[in-house]
């Protein structure tokens, strides 16, 4: 996975010293060039691209309180699995509960929901994910850590570790470290990545009328933690 790590290590010192509010916004309809006839210079780096895919995937989740996405990448920078948190196939997400707390735990989402990491691994489009990297919005729980280890994933890049003190996260970190899975906190180079569905028409010289057009756009996909570098190895 050296090629992936080299891409991520290109984060500038300036970005590391900035707060999240100081980071720029990347938009798909803006094109900066190195000069006349040159290539764009504002394209997404691999790490930003993969984490953005994870965040975009999370928008498919029907969980009202937590939307998490995951993206699995092989050592050729190819996506081999995507997933988000949701109920198992064939189980109605209209009938099963989504609440976080209730007198009876069976009336909460926790006994039923499949996490993003699980779905990404099960949705793989290859024979296995051994040696792959996993990009995920939230640090994996202990149950997902078991799946990550058993599947052979060698690296986890996460955005938020807001439940770091929970028993599940502590156990997860212990398992992943013991198994030698490399853990790395994602360092964003921009605060937002905006998908503008209008840009394809405006760039072609065609006016886009929002009053007569239908669809939805993912905008202002905001990262959740200030950037910092935390690397751990087992």
Coordinates of C-alpha atoms in Angstrom, one line a residue:
X1 CA 0.0 0.0 0.0
X2 CA 3.0 2.3 -0.3
X3 CA 1.6 4.1 -3.3
X4 CA -1.5 5.2 -1.3
X5 CA 0.5 6.4 1.6
X6 CA 2.7 8.4 -0.6
X7 CA -0.3 10.3 -2.0
X8 CA -1.5 11.1 1.5
X9 CA 1.9 12.2 2.8
X10 CA 1.8 15.1 0.2
X11 CA -0.4 17.1 2.6
X12 CA 1.3 20.5 2.9
X13 CA 2.6 21.9 6.2
X14 CA 0.3 24.8 5.8
X15 CA -2.8 22.6 5.8
X16 CA -1.6 20.8 8.9
X17 CA -1.2 24.1 10.8
X18 CA -4.6 25.4 9.7
X19 CA -7.9 24.9 11.5
X20 CA -10.7 23.2 9.7
X21 CA -12.5 26.5 9.1
X22 CA -9.5 27.9 7.3
X23 CA -9.4 25.1 4.7
X24 CA -10.6 25.8 1.1
X25 CA -13.6 24.4 -0.6
X26 CA -13.2 22.2 -3.7
X27 CA -15.9 22.4 -6.4
X28 CA -16.2 20.2 -9.4
X29 CA -17.0 23.1 -11.7
X30 CA -13.9 25.1 -11.0
X31 CA -10.8 24.5 -13.1
X32 CA -7.5 26.0 -12.2
X33 CA -4.7 25.4 -14.7
X34 CA -0.9 25.7 -14.5
X35 CA -1.0 27.8 -17.7
X36 CA -2.5 28.0 -21.1
X37 CA -3.1 24.4 -22.3
X38 CA -2.0 23.0 -19.0
X39 CA -3.9 20.4 -16.9
X40 CA -6.1 21.3 -14.0
X41 CA -4.3 21.8 -10.7
X42 CA -7.4 21.7 -8.4
X43 CA -8.2 18.0 -9.0
X44 CA -8.8 15.7 -6.0
X45 CA -5.9 13.8 -4.6
X46 CA -6.5 10.0 -4.3
X47 CA -7.1 10.1 -0.5
X48 CA -9.6 13.0 -0.8
X49 CA -11.4 11.2 -3.6
X50 CA -11.7 7.9 -1.7
X51 CA -12.9 9.6 1.5
X52 CA -15.4 11.7 -0.5
X53 CA -16.8 8.4 -2.0
X54 CA -17.3 7.1 1.5
X55 CA -19.1 10.3 2.5
X56 CA -21.2 10.3 -0.6
X57 CA -22.1 6.7 0.0
X58 CA -23.3 7.6 3.5
X59 CA -26.0 9.8 2.0
X60 CA -27.8 6.5 1.0
X61 CA -28.2 5.6 4.7
X62 CA -31.7 5.8 6.2
X63 CA -30.4 6.1 9.7
X64 CA -31.8 9.4 11.1
X65 CA -28.9 9.8 13.6
X66 CA -25.8 8.4 12.0
X67 CA -24.9 8.2 8.3
X68 CA -21.6 6.4 7.7
X69 CA -20.0 5.3 4.5
X70 CA -17.0 3.1 3.7
X71 CA -14.8 2.7 0.6
X72 CA -12.3 -0.2 0.1
X73 CA -9.4 0.5 -2.3
X74 CA -6.8 -1.9 -3.6
X75 CA -3.1 -1.2 -4.1
X76 CA -3.8 0.0 -7.7
X77 CA -6.0 2.8 -6.4
X78 CA -9.1 1.0 -7.7
X79 CA -12.3 0.9 -5.6
X80 CA -13.3 -2.7 -4.9
X81 CA -16.1 -2.2 -2.3
X82 CA -18.5 0.5 -1.1
X83 CA -21.0 0.4 1.7
X84 CA -23.1 2.4 4.1
X85 CA -25.0 1.6 7.4
X86 CA -28.4 0.1 6.9
X87 CA -30.7 -2.9 7.6
X88 CA -30.0 -6.3 6.1
X89 CA -31.3 -7.3 2.7
X90 CA -34.8 -8.5 2.8
X91 CA -35.5 -6.9 6.2
X92 CA -37.9 -4.0 6.0
X93 CA -36.3 -0.7 7.2
X94 CA -39.8 0.6 7.7
X95 CA -40.6 -2.1 10.3
X96 CA -37.3 -2.4 12.1
X97 CA -36.5 0.4 14.7
X98 CA -34.1 3.2 14.1
X99 CA -34.1 4.7 17.6
X100 CA -30.9 4.8 19.7
X101 CA -32.4 4.1 23.1
X102 CA -35.4 2.3 24.5
X103 CA -36.3 0.3 27.6
X104 CA -35.9 -2.9 25.6
X105 CA -32.7 -3.1 23.5
X106 CA -34.7 -5.0 20.9
X107 CA -36.6 -1.8 20.2
X108 CA -33.3 0.0 19.2
X109 CA -31.4 -0.2 15.9
X110 CA -28.3 -1.8 17.4
X111 CA -29.3 -5.6 17.2
X112 CA -30.3 -5.2 13.5
X113 CA -28.3 -2.6 11.6
X114 CA -25.3 -3.6 9.4
X115 CA -22.4 -1.1 9.6
X116 CA -20.8 0.5 6.6
X117 CA -17.6 -1.5 6.9
X118 CA -19.5 -4.8 6.9
X119 CA -21.5 -3.9 3.8
X120 CA -18.4 -2.6 2.0
X121 CA -16.6 -5.9 2.6
X122 CA -19.6 -8.0 1.6
X123 CA -20.2 -5.8 -1.5
X124 CA -16.7 -6.4 -2.8
X125 CA -16.4 -6.9 -6.5
X126 CA -13.3 -9.1 -6.3
X127 CA -12.3 -12.4 -4.8
X128 CA -11.0 -10.9 -1.6
X129 CA -9.9 -7.6 -0.1
X130 CA -6.6 -8.8 1.3
X131 CA -4.0 -6.1 1.4
X132 CA -6.6 -3.3 0.7
X133 CA -7.2 0.0 2.5
X134 CA -10.5 1.0 4.0
X135 CA -11.6 4.6 4.0
X136 CA -14.4 5.2 6.5
X137 CA -16.1 8.3 8.0
X138 CA -16.2 6.9 11.6
X139 CA -13.6 4.8 13.4
X140 CA -14.7 1.1 13.2
X141 CA -16.4 -0.6 16.1
X142 CA -15.1 -3.8 17.6
X143 CA -17.5 -6.0 15.5
X144 CA -16.3 -4.3 12.3
X145 CA -12.7 -4.6 13.5
X146 CA -13.1 -8.4 13.5
X147 CA -14.4 -8.4 9.9
X148 CA -11.6 -6.0 8.8
X149 CA -9.0 -8.3 10.3
X150 CA -10.5 -11.5 9.0
X151 CA -10.9 -10.1 5.5
X152 CA -7.2 -9.2 5.3
X153 CA -7.6 -5.4 5.0
X154 CA -4.2 -3.9 6.0
X155 CA -5.0 -0.2 6.6
X156 CA -7.9 1.8 8.0
X157 CA -8.1 5.5 7.2
X158 CA -10.8 7.2 9.3
X159 CA -12.2 10.7 9.6
X160 CA -13.8 10.9 13.0
X161 CA -13.0 9.1 16.3
X162 CA -15.6 10.8 18.4
X163 CA -16.4 7.6 20.3
X164 CA -12.8 6.9 21.2
X165 CA -13.5 6.3 24.9
X166 CA -16.3 3.9 24.3
X167 CA -15.7 0.2 25.1
X168 CA -16.4 -0.7 21.5
X169 CA -13.8 1.7 20.2
X170 CA -11.2 0.7 22.8
X171 CA -11.7 -3.0 22.0
X172 CA -11.6 -2.2 18.3
X173 CA -8.3 -0.3 18.5
X174 CA -6.8 -3.1 20.6
X175 CA -7.8 -5.8 18.1
X176 CA -6.6 -3.8 15.0
X177 CA -3.3 -3.0 16.6
X178 CA -2.7 -6.6 17.7
X179 CA -3.4 -7.7 14.1
X180 CA -1.0 -5.2 12.7
X181 CA -3.6 -3.2 10.8
X182 CA -2.3 0.3 10.1
X183 CA -4.5 3.0 11.5
X184 CA -4.4 6.5 10.1
X185 CA -6.5 9.6 10.8
X186 CA -7.5 11.3 7.6
X187 CA -6.1 14.8 7.1
X188 CA -8.4 16.8 4.8
X189 CA -6.9 19.4 2.4
X190 CA -10.3 21.2 2.0
X191 CA -13.3 21.5 4.2
X192 CA -15.9 21.0 1.5
X193 CA -16.2 19.0 -1.7
X194 CA -19.2 20.3 -3.7
X195 CA -20.9 18.3 -6.4
X196 CA -22.7 20.7 -8.7
X197 CA -25.0 18.9 -11.2
X198 CA -25.4 22.2 -13.1
X199 CA -21.7 22.4 -14.0
X200 CA -21.9 19.9 -16.8
X201 CA -24.4 22.1 -18.6
X202 CA -22.8 25.4 -17.9
X203 CA -19.4 24.2 -19.1
X204 CA -21.0 23.1 -22.4
X205 CA -22.7 26.5 -22.9
X206 CA -26.2 25.2 -22.1
X207 CA -28.3 27.1 -19.5
X208 CA -29.6 25.0 -16.6
X209 CA -33.0 26.0 -15.4
X210 CA -33.5 24.8 -11.8
X211 CA -37.3 25.5 -12.1
X212 CA -37.8 22.8 -14.8
X213 CA -35.1 20.4 -13.8
X214 CA -35.3 17.6 -11.3
X215 CA -32.7 15.8 -9.2
X216 CA -30.6 16.4 -6.2
X217 CA -27.1 17.5 -5.5
X218 CA -24.7 16.7 -2.7
X219 CA -23.3 20.0 -1.5
X220 CA -21.2 21.1 1.3
X221 CA -20.0 17.6 2.4
X222 CA -18.4 18.9 5.6
X223 CA -15.6 17.1 7.4
X224 CA -16.2 16.6 11.1
X225 CA -12.9 16.9 12.9
X226 CA -10.1 19.4 12.8
X227 CA -7.1 18.1 10.9
X228 CA -4.4 16.3 12.8
X229 CA -2.0 13.5 12.1
X230 CA -2.3 10.5 14.2
X231 CA -0.6 7.3 13.0
X232 CA -0.6 4.0 14.8
X233 CA 0.8 0.6 13.9
X234 CA 0.3 -2.7 15.6

